CSV table of C-alpha atoms in Angstrom, one decimal:
chain,number,residue,atom,x,y,z
A,28,UNK,CA,-48.3,-1.7,-17.2
A,29,UNK,CA,-51.0,-0.2,-15.0
A,30,UNK,CA,-54.5,-1.6,-15.0
A,31,UNK,CA,-55.6,1.7,-16.5
A,32,UNK,CA,-53.4,1.2,-19.6
A,33,UNK,CA,-55.5,0.6,-22.8
A,34,UNK,CA,-55.1,-2.7,-24.5
A,35,UNK,CA,-51.7,-2.6,-26.2
A,36,UNK,CA,-51.6,-3.3,-29.9
A,37,UNK,CA,-50.0,-2.1,-33.1
A,38,UNK,CA,-51.2,-1.6,-36.7
A,39,UNK,CA,-49.7,-2.5,-40.0
A,40,UNK,CA,-51.5,-1.6,-43.3
A,41,UNK,CA,-54.8,-1.1,-41.5
A,42,UNK,CA,-54.6,-4.5,-39.6
A,43,UNK,CA,-54.3,-4.5,-35.9
A,44,UNK,CA,-52.3,-7.1,-33.9
A,45,UNK,CA,-51.9,-7.7,-30.2
A,46,UNK,CA,-48.8,-10.0,-30.6
A,47,UNK,CA,-45.6,-8.1,-31.3
A,48,UNK,CA,-43.8,-11.3,-32.1
A,49,UNK,CA,-43.7,-12.3,-35.8
A,50,UNK,CA,-42.3,-15.7,-36.7
A,51,UNK,CA,-41.0,-17.6,-39.7
A,52,UNK,CA,-42.1,-21.1,-40.7
A,53,UNK,CA,-38.8,-22.6,-42.0
A,54,UNK,CA,-36.0,-24.8,-40.5
A,55,UNK,CA,-38.3,-26.9,-38.3
A,56,UNK,CA,-37.9,-30.7,-38.4
A,57,UNK,CA,-41.5,-31.1,-39.6
A,58,UNK,CA,-44.8,-29.4,-40.0
A,59,UNK,CA,-46.1,-30.6,-36.6
A,60,UNK,CA,-43.2,-28.9,-34.8
A,61,UNK,CA,-43.7,-25.8,-36.9
A,62,UNK,CA,-47.3,-25.5,-35.8
A,63,UNK,CA,-46.5,-26.3,-32.2
A,64,UNK,CA,-43.8,-23.7,-32.0
A,65,UNK,CA,-45.9,-21.0,-33.6
A,66,UNK,CA,-48.7,-21.8,-31.2
A,67,UNK,CA,-46.3,-21.5,-28.2
A,68,UNK,CA,-45.0,-18.1,-29.5
A,69,UNK,CA,-48.5,-16.6,-29.6
A,70,UNK,CA,-47.7,-15.0,-33.0
A,71,UNK,CA,-50.5,-13.7,-35.2
A,72,UNK,CA,-48.3,-13.0,-38.2
A,73,UNK,CA,-46.3,-15.8,-39.9
A,74,UNK,CA,-43.9,-15.2,-42.7
A,75,UNK,CA,-43.3,-17.7,-45.4
A,76,UNK,CA,-40.6,-17.9,-48.1
A,77,UNK,CA,-42.6,-18.1,-51.3
A,78,UNK,CA,-39.8,-19.6,-53.3
A,79,UNK,CA,-39.2,-22.4,-50.7
A,80,UNK,CA,-42.7,-23.2,-49.4
A,81,UNK,CA,-45.5,-25.1,-50.8
A,82,UNK,CA,-48.6,-22.9,-51.0
A,83,UNK,CA,-50.5,-25.4,-53.2
A,84,UNK,CA,-48.3,-25.1,-56.2
A,85,UNK,CA,-46.9,-28.6,-55.5
A,86,UNK,CA,-49.6,-31.3,-55.0
A,87,UNK,CA,-47.1,-33.9,-53.8
A,88,UNK,CA,-45.9,-32.0,-50.7
A,89,UNK,CA,-47.6,-30.9,-47.5
A,90,UNK,CA,-49.4,-27.6,-48.0
A,91,UNK,CA,-48.6,-25.0,-45.3
A,92,UNK,CA,-52.0,-23.5,-45.8
A,93,UNK,CA,-53.5,-26.6,-44.3
A,94,UNK,CA,-51.1,-26.6,-41.3
A,95,UNK,CA,-51.4,-22.8,-40.6
A,96,UNK,CA,-54.8,-21.9,-42.0
A,97,UNK,CA,-55.2,-18.3,-43.2
A,98,UNK,CA,-58.3,-18.1,-41.1
A,99,UNK,CA,-56.1,-18.3,-38.0
A,100,UNK,CA,-53.0,-16.4,-39.0
A,101,UNK,CA,-52.0,-13.4,-41.1
A,102,UNK,CA,-49.7,-14.4,-43.8
A,103,UNK,CA,-46.6,-12.4,-44.6
A,104,UNK,CA,-45.1,-13.8,-47.8
A,105,UNK,CA,-41.5,-12.9,-48.2
A,106,UNK,CA,-38.9,-12.8,-51.0
A,107,UNK,CA,-36.2,-14.7,-49.3
A,108,UNK,CA,-33.6,-15.9,-51.8
A,109,UNK,CA,-34.0,-13.0,-54.1
A,110,UNK,CA,-30.9,-11.1,-55.2
A,111,UNK,CA,-32.4,-8.5,-57.6
A,112,UNK,CA,-35.5,-6.3,-57.8
A,113,UNK,CA,-37.0,-8.1,-60.7
A,114,UNK,CA,-37.1,-11.5,-59.0
A,115,UNK,CA,-38.4,-10.0,-55.8
A,116,UNK,CA,-41.3,-8.3,-57.6
A,117,UNK,CA,-42.2,-11.4,-59.5
A,118,UNK,CA,-42.1,-13.4,-56.3
A,119,UNK,CA,-44.6,-11.0,-54.6
A,120,UNK,CA,-46.9,-11.2,-57.6
A,121,UNK,CA,-46.8,-15.0,-57.4
A,122,UNK,CA,-47.7,-14.9,-53.7
A,123,UNK,CA,-50.6,-12.6,-54.5
A,124,UNK,CA,-51.9,-15.1,-57.1
A,125,UNK,CA,-51.5,-18.1,-54.8
A,126,UNK,CA,-53.1,-16.4,-51.8
A,127,UNK,CA,-56.1,-15.0,-53.6
A,128,UNK,CA,-55.2,-11.3,-53.9
A,129,UNK,CA,-53.2,-11.0,-50.6
A,130,UNK,CA,-51.2,-7.8,-50.8
A,131,UNK,CA,-49.2,-7.7,-47.5
A,132,UNK,CA,-45.7,-8.8,-48.2
A,133,UNK,CA,-42.2,-8.7,-46.7
A,134,UNK,CA,-39.6,-7.5,-49.2
A,135,UNK,CA,-36.0,-8.5,-48.9
A,136,UNK,CA,-33.5,-8.2,-51.7
A,137,UNK,CA,-30.1,-9.7,-50.7
A,138,UNK,CA,-26.7,-8.5,-51.7
A,139,UNK,CA,-24.6,-11.7,-51.4
A,140,UNK,CA,-24.9,-15.2,-50.2
A,141,UNK,CA,-22.2,-14.9,-47.4
A,142,UNK,CA,-23.6,-12.0,-45.4
A,143,UNK,CA,-27.2,-11.9,-46.6
A,144,UNK,CA,-27.0,-8.2,-46.1
A,145,UNK,CA,-29.7,-6.3,-48.0
A,146,UNK,CA,-28.9,-4.7,-51.4
A,147,UNK,CA,-30.5,-1.3,-50.6
A,148,UNK,CA,-30.4,-0.1,-54.2
A,149,UNK,CA,-32.3,-3.1,-55.5
A,150,UNK,CA,-34.6,-2.9,-52.4
A,151,UNK,CA,-35.6,0.7,-53.2
A,152,UNK,CA,-36.3,-0.2,-56.8
A,153,UNK,CA,-38.4,-3.2,-55.9
A,154,UNK,CA,-40.3,-1.4,-53.1
A,155,UNK,CA,-41.2,1.5,-55.5
A,156,UNK,CA,-42.6,-0.9,-58.1
A,157,UNK,CA,-44.5,-3.0,-55.6
A,158,UNK,CA,-46.1,0.0,-53.9
A,159,UNK,CA,-47.2,1.3,-57.3
A,160,UNK,CA,-48.7,-2.2,-58.0
A,161,UNK,CA,-50.9,-2.0,-54.8
A,162,UNK,CA,-48.8,-4.0,-52.4
A,163,UNK,CA,-48.5,-3.2,-48.7
A,164,UNK,CA,-44.7,-3.6,-48.3
A,165,UNK,CA,-42.9,-4.4,-45.0
A,166,UNK,CA,-39.3,-4.0,-45.9
A,167,UNK,CA,-36.1,-5.6,-44.6
A,168,UNK,CA,-33.1,-3.3,-44.6
A,169,UNK,CA,-29.9,-2.5,-42.9
A,170,UNK,CA,-29.7,-0.5,-39.6
A,171,UNK,CA,-29.1,2.8,-41.4
A,172,UNK,CA,-31.5,5.6,-40.2
A,173,UNK,CA,-31.3,7.4,-43.5
A,174,UNK,CA,-32.3,4.4,-45.6
A,175,UNK,CA,-35.0,3.5,-43.1
A,176,UNK,CA,-36.5,7.0,-43.5
A,177,UNK,CA,-36.2,6.8,-47.3
A,178,UNK,CA,-38.1,3.6,-47.4
A,179,UNK,CA,-40.8,5.0,-45.2
A,180,UNK,CA,-41.1,8.1,-47.4
A,181,UNK,CA,-41.4,5.8,-50.4
A,182,UNK,CA,-44.6,4.4,-48.9
A,183,UNK,CA,-43.5,1.2,-47.1
A,184,UNK,CA,-46.0,0.3,-44.4
A,185,UNK,CA,-43.3,-0.9,-42.0
A,186,UNK,CA,-39.6,-0.8,-41.9
A,187,UNK,CA,-37.6,-3.8,-40.6
A,188,UNK,CA,-33.9,-3.1,-39.9
A,189,UNK,CA,-31.6,-6.0,-39.1
A,190,UNK,CA,-30.2,-6.5,-35.6
A,191,UNK,CA,-27.4,-8.6,-37.1
A,192,UNK,CA,-26.8,-10.9,-40.1
A,193,UNK,CA,-29.7,-13.3,-40.9
A,194,UNK,CA,-29.5,-16.4,-38.8
A,195,UNK,CA,-26.4,-15.3,-36.8
A,196,UNK,CA,-28.0,-15.0,-33.4
A,197,UNK,CA,-25.7,-12.2,-32.5
A,198,UNK,CA,-28.4,-9.9,-31.1
A,199,UNK,CA,-28.7,-6.2,-31.7
A,200,UNK,CA,-25.2,-4.9,-32.7
A,201,UNK,CA,-26.1,-1.2,-33.0
A,202,UNK,CA,-28.6,-0.1,-30.5
A,203,UNK,CA,-28.1,3.6,-31.1
A,204,UNK,CA,-29.0,3.2,-34.8
A,205,UNK,CA,-32.1,1.2,-34.0
A,206,UNK,CA,-33.2,3.8,-31.5
A,207,UNK,CA,-32.6,6.6,-34.0
A,208,UNK,CA,-34.7,4.8,-36.6
A,209,UNK,CA,-37.5,4.3,-34.1
A,210,UNK,CA,-37.5,8.0,-33.0
A,211,UNK,CA,-37.6,9.2,-36.6
A,212,UNK,CA,-40.3,6.9,-37.8
A,213,UNK,CA,-44.0,7.4,-38.5
A,214,UNK,CA,-44.6,3.7,-39.5
A,215,UNK,CA,-44.0,0.6,-37.4
A,216,UNK,CA,-40.4,-0.4,-36.9
A,217,UNK,CA,-39.7,-4.1,-36.4
A,218,UNK,CA,-36.3,-5.7,-35.8
A,219,UNK,CA,-35.7,-8.4,-38.3
A,220,UNK,CA,-32.8,-10.9,-38.4
A,221,UNK,CA,-30.0,-11.7,-35.9
A,222,UNK,CA,-32.0,-12.2,-32.7
A,223,UNK,CA,-30.6,-15.2,-30.8
A,224,UNK,CA,-32.4,-15.4,-27.5
A,225,UNK,CA,-35.2,-13.8,-25.4
A,226,UNK,CA,-33.0,-11.0,-24.0
A,227,UNK,CA,-32.3,-9.9,-27.5
A,228,UNK,CA,-36.0,-9.6,-28.2
A,229,UNK,CA,-36.5,-7.7,-24.9
A,230,UNK,CA,-33.8,-5.2,-25.8
A,231,UNK,CA,-35.5,-4.5,-29.2
A,232,UNK,CA,-38.7,-3.8,-27.4
A,233,UNK,CA,-37.0,-1.6,-24.8
A,234,UNK,CA,-35.6,0.5,-27.6
A,235,UNK,CA,-39.2,1.2,-28.7
A,236,UNK,CA,-39.5,-1.2,-31.6
A,237,UNK,CA,-43.1,-2.2,-32.5
A,238,UNK,CA,-42.2,-5.8,-32.9
A,239,UNK,CA,-39.6,-8.4,-33.7
A,240,UNK,CA,-39.5,-11.0,-36.5
A,241,UNK,CA,-37.5,-14.2,-36.0
A,242,UNK,CA,-37.2,-17.7,-37.3
A,243,UNK,CA,-33.8,-19.3,-36.7
A,244,UNK,CA,-33.7,-18.3,-33.0
A,245,UNK,CA,-36.7,-20.5,-32.3
A,246,UNK,CA,-36.3,-23.2,-34.9
A,247,UNK,CA,-32.6,-23.8,-34.3
A,248,UNK,CA,-33.0,-23.9,-30.5
A,249,UNK,CA,-32.5,-27.3,-28.7
A,250,UNK,CA,-36.1,-27.0,-27.6
A,251,UNK,CA,-38.0,-24.8,-30.1
A,252,UNK,CA,-41.3,-24.9,-28.3
A,253,UNK,CA,-39.7,-23.7,-25.0
A,254,UNK,CA,-37.7,-21.0,-26.9
A,255,UNK,CA,-40.9,-19.9,-28.6
A,256,UNK,CA,-42.5,-19.4,-25.2
A,257,UNK,CA,-39.4,-17.6,-23.9
A,258,UNK,CA,-39.5,-15.2,-26.8
A,259,UNK,CA,-43.1,-14.5,-26.2
A,260,UNK,CA,-42.3,-13.5,-22.6
A,261,UNK,CA,-39.2,-11.5,-23.7
A,262,UNK,CA,-41.3,-9.5,-26.1
A,263,UNK,CA,-43.9,-8.8,-23.4
A,264,UNK,CA,-41.3,-7.9,-20.8
A,265,UNK,CA,-39.4,-5.5,-23.1
A,266,UNK,CA,-42.6,-3.8,-24.2
A,267,UNK,CA,-43.7,-3.2,-20.6
A,268,UNK,CA,-40.3,-1.9,-19.6
A,269,UNK,CA,-40.5,0.6,-22.5
A,270,UNK,CA,-43.9,1.7,-21.6
A,271,UNK,CA,-42.9,2.0,-17.9
A,272,UNK,CA,-40.0,4.3,-18.7
A,273,UNK,CA,-36.7,3.1,-17.2
A,274,UNK,CA,-34.7,5.0,-14.6
A,275,UNK,CA,-31.9,7.3,-15.8
A,276,UNK,CA,-28.5,5.6,-16.1
A,277,UNK,CA,-26.0,7.1,-13.7
A,278,UNK,CA,-22.2,6.9,-13.6
A,279,UNK,CA,-22.0,6.7,-9.7
A,280,UNK,CA,-24.0,5.0,-7.0
A,281,UNK,CA,-27.2,6.4,-5.6
A,282,UNK,CA,-28.4,5.1,-2.3
A,283,UNK,CA,-31.7,3.2,-2.4
A,284,UNK,CA,-32.6,4.6,1.0
A,285,UNK,CA,-32.5,8.4,1.6
A,286,UNK,CA,-30.2,9.7,4.4
A,287,UNK,CA,-32.9,12.2,5.6
A,288,UNK,CA,-34.7,11.1,8.7
A,289,UNK,CA,-32.1,8.6,9.9
A,290,UNK,CA,-32.1,7.6,13.6
A,291,UNK,CA,-28.7,7.7,15.2
């Protein structure tokens, strides 16, 4: 990025962020590791599973609001573990109540426990109801460009296609679809689920995505803090490569040094 390039940031629901890495808060060995890894990642947005995380509803367990104060981070409550629209909508409303009117949510409605692929029919139904109810909906979906556009047109403030199944670490399995989704979008596109390592995050950014959300890739690493740092760098490198504009791919070799002007 040249020195003349304006400060790079992206906006979601009227909020502006400089970090394009969004991270989850689950699967760490304890709250101290959670906080340390998130600090190492540089993330500004943290996602929390409302049905699995104590936001003050349980007085006998550590409250994540004390470990990750809302004054320091933007919360993205999610509907992980929901398998129908009704449960997902109810979960978002619970989050809004627990977080004093917070309207930014990540919607995911799963189809089955084995693949954790989204149920797009239930997702559409839940998204429509939540948007009517005043929520800013960032929505997890499959890597289908048609469905991504449909969710955008419905009013979702960001669309989050999967790279691969949740927690699989397989990386982006369909780069062409992700690129098509990005090219057709008027809202932020963030890869969500399936990232395994820093190169996967870099690829997502090189395809033009506005950000990447991950949890397991950091939390399940042998050294979560080091992986969080690596992901931060991968996101930055991929974004700069996208802005720089890569050279065209060619089938055959092209000499680095021109033949014109050679001395014989």
